[in-house]
Tab-separated table of C-alpha atoms in Angstrom:
chain	number	residue	atom	x	y	z
A	1	UNK	CA	30.645	84.054	-4.664
A	2	UNK	CA	31.807	85.616	-1.268
A	3	UNK	CA	31.501	89.524	-0.755
A	4	UNK	CA	35.067	90.768	-1.591
A	5	UNK	CA	34.678	93.404	1.054
A	6	UNK	CA	35.197	90.492	3.444
A	7	UNK	CA	38.520	89.780	2.034
A	8	UNK	CA	39.611	93.439	1.906
A	9	UNK	CA	38.545	93.982	5.722
A	10	UNK	CA	38.365	90.452	7.259
A	11	UNK	CA	41.190	88.467	5.157
A	12	UNK	CA	42.254	85.840	8.232
A	13	UNK	CA	38.843	85.341	9.701
A	14	UNK	CA	37.752	84.315	6.142
A	15	UNK	CA	41.126	82.258	5.951
A	16	UNK	CA	40.443	80.729	9.363
A	17	UNK	CA	36.523	79.693	8.596
A	18	UNK	CA	37.350	78.341	5.165
A	19	UNK	CA	40.284	76.252	6.746
A	20	UNK	CA	37.312	74.519	8.870
A	21	UNK	CA	36.177	73.448	5.163
A	22	UNK	CA	39.758	72.045	4.535
A	23	UNK	CA	40.326	74.946	2.072
A	24	UNK	CA	43.473	76.628	2.479
A	25	UNK	CA	42.986	80.121	1.290
A	26	UNK	CA	46.347	81.972	-0.477
A	27	UNK	CA	46.337	84.622	2.174
A	28	UNK	CA	49.807	86.394	0.787
A	29	UNK	CA	48.619	86.161	-2.820
A	30	UNK	CA	45.261	88.132	-2.232
A	31	UNK	CA	46.964	90.441	0.145
A	32	UNK	CA	49.816	90.968	-2.912
A	33	UNK	CA	46.838	91.665	-5.145
A	34	UNK	CA	45.081	94.057	-3.206
A	35	UNK	CA	47.979	95.971	-2.601
A	36	UNK	CA	49.050	96.095	-6.150
A	37	UNK	CA	45.459	97.019	-7.126
A	38	UNK	CA	45.548	99.735	-4.442
A	39	UNK	CA	48.965	101.300	-5.493
A	40	UNK	CA	47.945	101.148	-9.263
A	41	UNK	CA	44.578	102.603	-8.568
A	42	UNK	CA	46.214	105.540	-6.441
A	43	UNK	CA	48.757	106.275	-9.108
A	44	UNK	CA	45.693	106.352	-12.070
A	45	UNK	CA	43.881	108.711	-9.755
A	46	UNK	CA	46.625	111.073	-9.519
A	47	UNK	CA	47.339	110.595	-13.131
A	48	UNK	CA	43.984	111.458	-13.834
A	49	UNK	CA	43.607	114.643	-11.749
A	50	UNK	CA	46.950	115.975	-13.239
A	51	UNK	CA	45.649	115.362	-16.647
A	52	UNK	CA	42.458	117.392	-16.233
A	53	UNK	CA	44.606	120.104	-14.473
A	54	UNK	CA	47.008	119.947	-17.167
A	55	UNK	CA	44.164	119.942	-19.665
A	56	UNK	CA	42.781	123.164	-18.238
A	57	UNK	CA	45.931	124.815	-18.422
A	58	UNK	CA	46.372	124.571	-21.806
A	59	UNK	CA	43.505	126.635	-22.621
A	60	UNK	CA	44.633	129.256	-19.944
A	61	UNK	CA	47.914	129.245	-21.976
A	62	UNK	CA	46.323	129.788	-25.284
A	63	UNK	CA	44.531	132.765	-24.313
A	64	UNK	CA	47.962	134.190	-23.220
A	65	UNK	CA	49.308	133.292	-26.760
A	66	UNK	CA	51.796	130.991	-25.210
A	67	UNK	CA	53.457	127.884	-27.230
A	68	UNK	CA	51.001	124.850	-25.867
A	69	UNK	CA	52.970	121.912	-27.718
A	70	UNK	CA	55.039	121.005	-24.761
A	71	UNK	CA	51.710	120.838	-22.790
A	72	UNK	CA	49.741	118.974	-25.438
A	73	UNK	CA	52.669	116.435	-25.710
A	74	UNK	CA	52.585	115.997	-21.910
A	75	UNK	CA	48.779	115.720	-21.978
A	76	UNK	CA	49.218	112.849	-24.483
A	77	UNK	CA	52.014	111.159	-22.679
A	78	UNK	CA	49.822	111.184	-19.585
A	79	UNK	CA	46.710	109.357	-21.563
A	80	UNK	CA	48.972	106.625	-22.668
A	81	UNK	CA	50.168	106.084	-19.169
A	82	UNK	CA	46.475	106.197	-17.899
A	83	UNK	CA	45.368	103.728	-20.704
A	84	UNK	CA	48.332	101.510	-19.592
A	85	UNK	CA	47.541	101.917	-15.968
A	86	UNK	CA	43.510	101.007	-16.447
A	87	UNK	CA	44.658	97.925	-18.203
A	88	UNK	CA	47.096	96.776	-15.576
A	89	UNK	CA	44.162	97.715	-13.100
A	90	UNK	CA	41.969	95.396	-15.127
A	91	UNK	CA	44.378	92.498	-15.361
A	92	UNK	CA	44.608	92.732	-11.269
A	93	UNK	CA	41.163	92.447	-11.013
A	94	UNK	CA	40.462	90.229	-13.444
A	95	UNK	CA	42.768	87.614	-11.568
A	96	UNK	CA	40.951	88.459	-8.103
A	97	UNK	CA	37.642	87.630	-9.606
A	98	UNK	CA	38.971	84.546	-11.181
A	99	UNK	CA	40.000	83.724	-7.573
A	100	UNK	CA	36.492	84.531	-6.163
A	101	UNK	CA	34.887	82.014	-8.165
A	102	UNK	CA	36.991	79.257	-6.980
A	103	UNK	CA	36.445	79.897	-2.911
A	104	UNK	CA	33.704	77.868	-1.563
A	105	UNK	CA	30.892	79.315	0.981
A	106	UNK	CA	31.602	80.069	4.356
A	107	UNK	CA	30.189	77.764	6.893
A	108	UNK	CA	27.525	79.028	9.100
A	109	UNK	CA	28.295	79.222	13.066
A	110	UNK	CA	25.661	76.696	13.625
A	111	UNK	CA	27.455	74.023	11.445
A	112	UNK	CA	29.783	71.617	13.138
A	113	UNK	CA	33.314	71.549	12.911
A	114	UNK	CA	35.143	68.377	11.158
A	115	UNK	CA	37.127	66.959	8.577
A	116	UNK	CA	35.233	64.341	7.098
A	117	UNK	CA	31.952	62.538	6.554
A	118	UNK	CA	32.463	60.865	9.832
A	119	UNK	CA	32.372	63.695	11.825
A	120	UNK	CA	28.833	64.704	10.557
A	121	UNK	CA	26.166	65.120	13.370
A	122	UNK	CA	23.091	62.918	13.542
A	123	UNK	CA	20.230	65.270	14.173
A	124	UNK	CA	17.195	62.772	14.078
A	125	UNK	CA	15.899	59.078	12.792
A	126	UNK	CA	12.204	58.255	11.782
A	127	UNK	CA	10.740	54.647	11.353
A	128	UNK	CA	12.592	51.472	12.640
A	129	UNK	CA	14.599	49.332	9.798
A	130	UNK	CA	12.305	46.024	9.129
A	131	UNK	CA	13.884	42.838	10.034
A	132	UNK	CA	13.613	39.920	7.507
A	133	UNK	CA	13.178	36.255	8.223
A	134	UNK	CA	14.516	35.242	4.653
A	135	UNK	CA	18.062	36.168	3.035
A	136	UNK	CA	17.719	40.019	1.806
A	137	UNK	CA	18.574	40.199	-1.708
A	138	UNK	CA	20.074	43.678	-3.442
A	139	UNK	CA	17.835	45.875	-5.598
A	140	UNK	CA	20.153	44.293	-8.602
A	141	UNK	CA	18.980	40.811	-8.086
A	142	UNK	CA	15.307	41.739	-7.249
A	143	UNK	CA	15.475	43.861	-10.556
A	144	UNK	CA	17.158	41.322	-12.446
A	145	UNK	CA	15.182	37.961	-11.715
A	146	UNK	CA	12.561	39.532	-14.402
A	147	UNK	CA	14.729	41.252	-16.807
A	148	UNK	CA	12.973	44.218	-15.796
A	149	UNK	CA	16.275	46.124	-14.405
A	150	UNK	CA	18.883	45.387	-17.013
A	151	UNK	CA	22.299	46.800	-16.973
A	152	UNK	CA	23.945	44.459	-19.382
A	153	UNK	CA	21.747	45.841	-22.292
A	154	UNK	CA	22.708	49.722	-20.567
A	155	UNK	CA	26.189	48.655	-21.336
A	156	UNK	CA	25.626	47.918	-24.657
A	157	UNK	CA	23.990	51.046	-25.468
A	158	UNK	CA	26.007	53.288	-23.195
A	159	UNK	CA	28.612	52.036	-21.065
A	160	UNK	CA	29.412	51.586	-17.601
A	161	UNK	CA	26.832	53.498	-14.964
A	162	UNK	CA	23.686	53.292	-16.789
A	163	UNK	CA	20.433	51.254	-16.439
A	164	UNK	CA	17.650	50.241	-18.571
A	165	UNK	CA	14.160	49.805	-16.683
A	166	UNK	CA	11.289	47.883	-18.277
A	167	UNK	CA	7.775	46.973	-17.441
A	168	UNK	CA	6.616	47.363	-13.748
A	169	UNK	CA	9.987	48.588	-12.345
A	170	UNK	CA	9.818	51.637	-15.019
A	171	UNK	CA	6.379	52.228	-14.167
A	172	UNK	CA	7.565	52.391	-10.487
A	173	UNK	CA	10.100	54.775	-11.020
A	174	UNK	CA	7.555	56.965	-12.963
A	175	UNK	CA	5.362	56.500	-9.909
A	176	UNK	CA	7.762	57.688	-7.341
A	177	UNK	CA	8.406	60.712	-9.528
A	178	UNK	CA	4.735	61.653	-10.139
A	179	UNK	CA	4.214	60.775	-6.554
A	180	UNK	CA	6.613	63.152	-5.454
A	181	UNK	CA	5.832	66.329	-7.586
A	182	UNK	CA	2.197	66.041	-6.472
A	183	UNK	CA	3.037	65.922	-3.020
A	184	UNK	CA	5.299	68.926	-3.461
A	185	UNK	CA	2.802	70.867	-5.791
A	186	UNK	CA	-0.576	70.171	-3.624
A	187	UNK	CA	0.743	70.039	-0.250
A	188	UNK	CA	4.092	71.963	-0.024
A	189	UNK	CA	3.576	75.079	-2.294
A	190	UNK	CA	5.893	74.468	-4.738
A	191	UNK	CA	5.162	75.606	-8.413
A	192	UNK	CA	6.170	72.906	-11.035
A	193	UNK	CA	8.779	73.553	-13.683
A	194	UNK	CA	9.494	72.102	-16.806
A	195	UNK	CA	13.280	73.280	-17.544
A	196	UNK	CA	15.806	73.099	-20.278
A	197	UNK	CA	18.204	70.153	-19.998
A	198	UNK	CA	21.049	71.827	-21.696
A	199	UNK	CA	22.235	75.156	-20.123
A	200	UNK	CA	25.481	77.367	-21.261
A	201	UNK	CA	28.375	78.505	-18.750
A	202	UNK	CA	26.938	81.312	-17.162
A	203	UNK	CA	23.994	79.202	-15.519
A	204	UNK	CA	26.445	76.946	-14.219
A	205	UNK	CA	28.686	79.580	-12.958
A	206	UNK	CA	25.916	81.232	-11.335
A	207	UNK	CA	25.188	78.120	-8.895
A	208	UNK	CA	28.838	77.383	-8.637
A	209	UNK	CA	29.526	74.008	-10.507
A	210	UNK	CA	31.783	76.277	-12.996
A	211	UNK	CA	34.770	76.627	-13.025
A	212	UNK	CA	35.864	74.471	-10.188
A	213	UNK	CA	33.850	71.415	-11.074
A	214	UNK	CA	33.696	71.401	-15.170
A	215	UNK	CA	35.432	67.697	-14.935
A	216	UNK	CA	31.946	66.453	-13.663
A	217	UNK	CA	29.907	67.650	-16.124
A	218	UNK	CA	29.129	66.394	-19.859
A	219	UNK	CA	29.804	69.180	-22.008
A	220	UNK	CA	28.538	69.732	-25.609
A	221	UNK	CA	30.986	71.834	-28.091
A	222	UNK	CA	29.242	73.597	-30.820
A	223	UNK	CA	31.440	75.147	-33.168
A	224	UNK	CA	30.922	78.843	-33.659
A	225	UNK	CA	28.314	78.982	-31.051
A	226	UNK	CA	28.305	78.620	-27.217
A	227	UNK	CA	28.916	75.541	-25.706
A	228	UNK	CA	26.010	73.511	-24.044
A	229	UNK	CA	26.195	71.759	-20.871
A	230	UNK	CA	23.846	68.866	-19.576
A	231	UNK	CA	22.376	69.622	-16.237
A	232	UNK	CA	23.824	67.680	-13.203
A	233	UNK	CA	20.778	68.893	-11.440
A	234	UNK	CA	17.445	71.080	-11.943
A	235	UNK	CA	19.112	73.189	-9.249
A	236	UNK	CA	20.850	74.947	-12.140
A	237	UNK	CA	18.007	75.699	-14.240
A	238	UNK	CA	15.577	76.335	-11.160
A	239	UNK	CA	17.878	78.654	-9.436
A	240	UNK	CA	18.763	80.979	-12.580
A	241	UNK	CA	15.597	81.871	-13.019
A	242	UNK	CA	15.895	84.780	-11.165
A	243	UNK	CA	19.455	85.416	-12.538
A	244	UNK	CA	20.040	88.987	-13.497
A	245	UNK	CA	16.402	90.047	-11.850
A	246	UNK	CA	15.467	92.637	-9.195
A	247	UNK	CA	12.164	91.223	-7.476
A	248	UNK	CA	9.655	92.645	-5.490
A	249	UNK	CA	9.722	91.562	-1.804
A	250	UNK	CA	6.017	90.724	-2.377
A	251	UNK	CA	7.140	87.970	-4.945
A	252	UNK	CA	9.056	86.358	-2.541
A	253	UNK	CA	9.220	83.474	-1.484
A	254	UNK	CA	9.808	81.558	-4.932
A	255	UNK	CA	9.359	77.671	-4.298
A	256	UNK	CA	10.063	75.786	-7.772
A	257	UNK	CA	10.337	72.035	-7.986
A	258	UNK	CA	11.061	69.989	-11.377
A	259	UNK	CA	11.349	66.592	-12.061
A	260	UNK	CA	14.535	66.113	-14.818
A	261	UNK	CA	17.370	63.566	-15.788
A	262	UNK	CA	20.465	64.698	-13.986
A	263	UNK	CA	23.931	63.929	-15.904
A	264	UNK	CA	27.183	63.718	-14.249
A	265	UNK	CA	30.843	62.006	-15.362
A	266	UNK	CA	31.230	61.341	-11.981
A	267	UNK	CA	35.156	62.050	-12.594
A	268	UNK	CA	35.584	61.911	-8.832
A	269	UNK	CA	33.942	58.384	-8.083
A	270	UNK	CA	36.071	55.877	-9.855
A	271	UNK	CA	35.427	52.348	-8.129
A	272	UNK	CA	32.436	53.878	-5.815
A	273	UNK	CA	28.983	51.979	-6.018
A	274	UNK	CA	30.018	50.594	-9.210
A	275	UNK	CA	26.948	48.056	-8.837
A	276	UNK	CA	23.468	49.248	-9.444
A	277	UNK	CA	21.845	52.180	-9.444
A	278	UNK	CA	23.168	54.088	-6.583
A	279	UNK	CA	26.395	56.029	-8.638
A	280	UNK	CA	25.364	56.463	-12.339
A	281	UNK	CA	26.180	58.838	-15.255
A	282	UNK	CA	22.242	59.516	-15.885
A	283	UNK	CA	19.760	59.326	-12.826
A	284	UNK	CA	15.988	61.396	-12.486
A	285	UNK	CA	15.680	63.680	-9.585
A	286	UNK	CA	12.864	65.665	-8.463
A	287	UNK	CA	14.887	68.982	-7.101
A	288	UNK	CA	13.286	71.708	-4.805
A	289	UNK	CA	14.234	75.347	-4.930
A	290	UNK	CA	13.761	78.191	-2.569
A	291	UNK	CA	14.398	82.239	-3.438
A	292	UNK	CA	13.725	83.871	-0.221
A	293	UNK	CA	14.459	87.087	1.980
A	294	UNK	CA	17.664	86.808	3.538
A	295	UNK	CA	16.265	86.886	7.293
A	296	UNK	CA	14.289	83.624	6.156
A	297	UNK	CA	16.574	81.585	4.591
A	298	UNK	CA	17.582	79.396	7.891
A	299	UNK	CA	13.695	78.963	8.720
A	300	UNK	CA	13.033	77.988	4.840
A	301	UNK	CA	15.998	75.576	5.375
A	302	UNK	CA	13.841	73.646	8.126
A	303	UNK	CA	10.810	73.876	5.907
A	304	UNK	CA	12.684	72.230	2.661
A	305	UNK	CA	14.221	69.165	4.757
A	306	UNK	CA	10.952	68.447	6.213
A	307	UNK	CA	9.166	68.496	2.653
A	308	UNK	CA	12.176	65.959	1.907
A	309	UNK	CA	11.524	63.779	4.636
A	310	UNK	CA	7.629	63.923	3.831
A	311	UNK	CA	8.319	61.845	1.092
A	312	UNK	CA	10.232	59.118	2.829
A	313	UNK	CA	7.978	59.263	5.773
A	314	UNK	CA	4.671	58.574	3.287
A	315	UNK	CA	6.887	55.645	1.705
A	316	UNK	CA	7.437	54.382	5.104
A	317	UNK	CA	11.088	54.092	4.551
A	318	UNK	CA	13.237	54.575	7.528
A	319	UNK	CA	15.910	57.451	7.528
A	320	UNK	CA	17.833	59.540	9.359
A	321	UNK	CA	19.031	63.049	9.315
A	322	UNK	CA	22.482	64.590	9.518
A	323	UNK	CA	23.677	68.068	10.045
A	324	UNK	CA	26.973	68.002	7.389
A	325	UNK	CA	30.106	69.246	9.444
A	326	UNK	CA	32.360	72.028	7.662
A	327	UNK	CA	34.618	69.184	5.762
A	328	UNK	CA	31.640	67.630	4.056
A	329	UNK	CA	29.575	70.484	2.856
A	330	UNK	CA	29.071	70.958	-0.822
A	331	UNK	CA	30.948	73.849	-2.452
A	332	UNK	CA	28.100	76.556	-2.332
A	333	UNK	CA	26.445	75.685	0.656
A	334	UNK	CA	26.736	77.652	4.201
A	335	UNK	CA	24.505	74.765	5.994
A	336	UNK	CA	23.283	70.879	5.007
A	337	UNK	CA	21.285	68.634	5.887
A	338	UNK	CA	21.396	65.284	4.239
A	339	UNK	CA	18.848	62.411	4.422
A	340	UNK	CA	20.089	59.092	4.457
A	341	UNK	CA	17.737	56.388	3.511
A	342	UNK	CA	17.883	52.459	4.983
A	343	UNK	CA	19.201	50.214	2.689
A	344	UNK	CA	18.699	46.458	3.652
A	345	UNK	CA	21.431	44.906	1.531
A	346	UNK	CA	23.994	47.115	2.807
A	347	UNK	CA	22.920	47.034	6.225
A	348	UNK	CA	23.210	50.807	6.576
A	349	UNK	CA	21.993	54.119	5.727
A	350	UNK	CA	22.844	55.769	2.421
A	351	UNK	CA	22.210	59.491	0.962
A	352	UNK	CA	18.862	60.230	-0.764
A	353	UNK	CA	18.789	63.890	-0.535
A	354	UNK	CA	21.028	66.819	0.306
A	355	UNK	CA	19.006	70.035	1.621
A	356	UNK	CA	21.259	73.354	1.550
A	357	UNK	CA	21.248	76.895	2.246
A	358	UNK	CA	23.167	78.942	-0.097
A	359	UNK	CA	22.803	82.098	1.631
A	360	UNK	CA	23.500	84.756	-0.903
A	361	UNK	CA	26.451	82.746	-2.222
A	362	UNK	CA	24.579	81.956	-5.549
A	363	UNK	CA	22.650	85.030	-5.772
A	364	UNK	CA	25.889	87.193	-5.746
A	365	UNK	CA	27.164	85.185	-8.817
A	366	UNK	CA	23.864	85.536	-10.663
A	367	UNK	CA	23.129	89.097	-9.426
A	368	UNK	CA	19.970	87.888	-8.315
A	369	UNK	CA	18.105	90.399	-6.109
A	370	UNK	CA	15.061	91.769	-4.556
A	371	UNK	CA	13.951	95.038	-3.521
A	372	UNK	CA	13.995	96.017	0.019
A	373	UNK	CA	10.857	97.354	1.109
A	374	UNK	CA	12.349	99.342	4.223
A	375	UNK	CA	14.808	100.748	2.307
A	376	UNK	CA	13.877	100.786	-1.518
A	377	UNK	CA	17.282	99.564	-2.319
A	378	UNK	CA	18.190	96.192	-4.100
A	379	UNK	CA	19.723	93.406	-2.220
A	380	UNK	CA	20.803	90.023	-2.562
A	381	UNK	CA	18.316	87.268	-2.456
A	382	UNK	CA	19.265	83.694	-0.543
A	383	UNK	CA	18.909	80.431	-2.662
A	384	UNK	CA	18.377	76.965	-1.300
A	385	UNK	CA	17.793	73.675	-2.928
A	386	UNK	CA	17.196	69.999	-2.136
A	387	UNK	CA	16.249	66.612	-3.653
A	388	UNK	CA	12.781	65.983	-2.894
A	389	UNK	CA	14.011	63.124	-3.824
A	390	UNK	CA	16.458	61.469	-5.977
A	391	UNK	CA	14.141	58.889	-7.737
A	392	UNK	CA	16.699	56.321	-8.405
A	393	UNK	CA	18.107	55.630	-5.052
A	394	UNK	CA	14.250	56.000	-3.793
A	395	UNK	CA	13.518	53.097	-6.238
A	396	UNK	CA	16.628	51.210	-4.757
A	397	UNK	CA	14.782	51.625	-1.081
A	398	UNK	CA	11.450	50.688	-2.224
A	399	UNK	CA	12.633	47.370	-3.723
A	400	UNK	CA	14.885	46.553	-0.835
A	401	UNK	CA	12.363	47.387	2.325
A	402	UNK	CA	9.207	46.022	0.342
A	403	UNK	CA	10.798	42.681	-0.710
A	404	UNK	CA	9.042	39.527	0.063
A	405	UNK	CA	10.565	35.957	0.553
A	406	UNK	CA	9.967	35.011	-3.253
A	407	UNK	CA	11.633	38.133	-4.498
A	408	UNK	CA	8.651	39.920	-5.286
A	409	UNK	CA	8.269	43.205	-4.186
A	410	UNK	CA	4.713	44.831	-2.402
A	411	UNK	CA	4.126	48.259	-3.725
A	412	UNK	CA	3.694	50.981	-1.164
A	413	UNK	CA	0.391	52.068	-0.001
A	414	UNK	CA	0.746	55.548	-1.145
A	415	UNK	CA	2.141	54.350	-4.657
A	416	UNK	CA	-0.944	52.264	-5.403
A	417	UNK	CA	-2.941	54.955	-7.187
A	418	UNK	CA	-0.147	55.589	-9.543
A	419	UNK	CA	0.475	51.788	-10.207
A	420	UNK	CA	-3.022	50.942	-12.152
A	421	UNK	CA	-4.194	48.194	-9.263
A	422	UNK	CA	-0.730	46.754	-9.203
A	423	UNK	CA	0.080	45.744	-5.848
A	424	UNK	CA	3.048	43.526	-6.142
A	425	UNK	CA	5.867	43.379	-8.899
A	426	UNK	CA	7.254	39.872	-9.510
């Protein structure tokens, strides 16, 4: 959530910066609400002062033996007007608060300005896509040849956008997740966490999925109790560890990592990537989250992105890093790098990780703070998150990049310790 002071003091600047994201801020409505709020607040404060003065005069009139009934009636009238004013003020503030929850984060000045993904800026590449001397198969064909990647049974069980993995491919999928967790905990300094897969609405509001993206979530309604939502990413549960907390500076940075399933309805993705495992309702992801002091967050973004890149480097998968433009960034991000891995069957790079600095946007929604050692006062922390990596998409990349002419798949060297000696699948 943006700082409300910015909307009061720099409204047009905020509107201009949000416009680079394709978001049109209703400046007139905000100005009208602010003017109304100021008018009601001023009237209420004046009325409160009058009431206090009138109450004081009642005691003085009583001492003089005067009739105080008219004064009492006047004070009662003022009390009723004060209650009405306070209710009106609460209504205006509630509307402003609700509007604030729908505003995306402001892009950092270093973010390239652009309308959509076509205007993202390539930062670097690593590795060279392999040339094959045989017809390349996609991951679906490679996985289905032995029945180890089964979409038909998944449809029978759950419908479209699900997959059933069996045998060596299921093991390879698990090996990837274990390898990623081991790398991030042993070499990158993250603390492993096991989090709930079901959360309540305040957690999703804290990280920005609610109220704007409710249609993308799987919701479980419970009669007489708070609704549950299946997590769309462990970012939700990991980041909310610090919700409502005041941390000491010496506790920062906090670095969490978790391997969880993720659940997304993909409401806005109809017709996209319907074949295979690129876009599913349920998929596994290893998620990294960092909680840092404000002046450390952009340095932390570079570190977080490098941590995700290391996974691809050790797997020897070619990839590129993109700086997302203003029009393609996620709702809560102030700056984002996307990692795209080479997918041979599509002859292009596809997203496999998104690493974002959210600044104090999520922290303000969660009221997550730390005590500034210089001032002794609580200040908002900065939060970052990134996939390290999406396990299913990494499996797709491994199957396709390591395929052989007979349809078998070599196991990457770094995964062999996790595969009990299996060197080739198929």
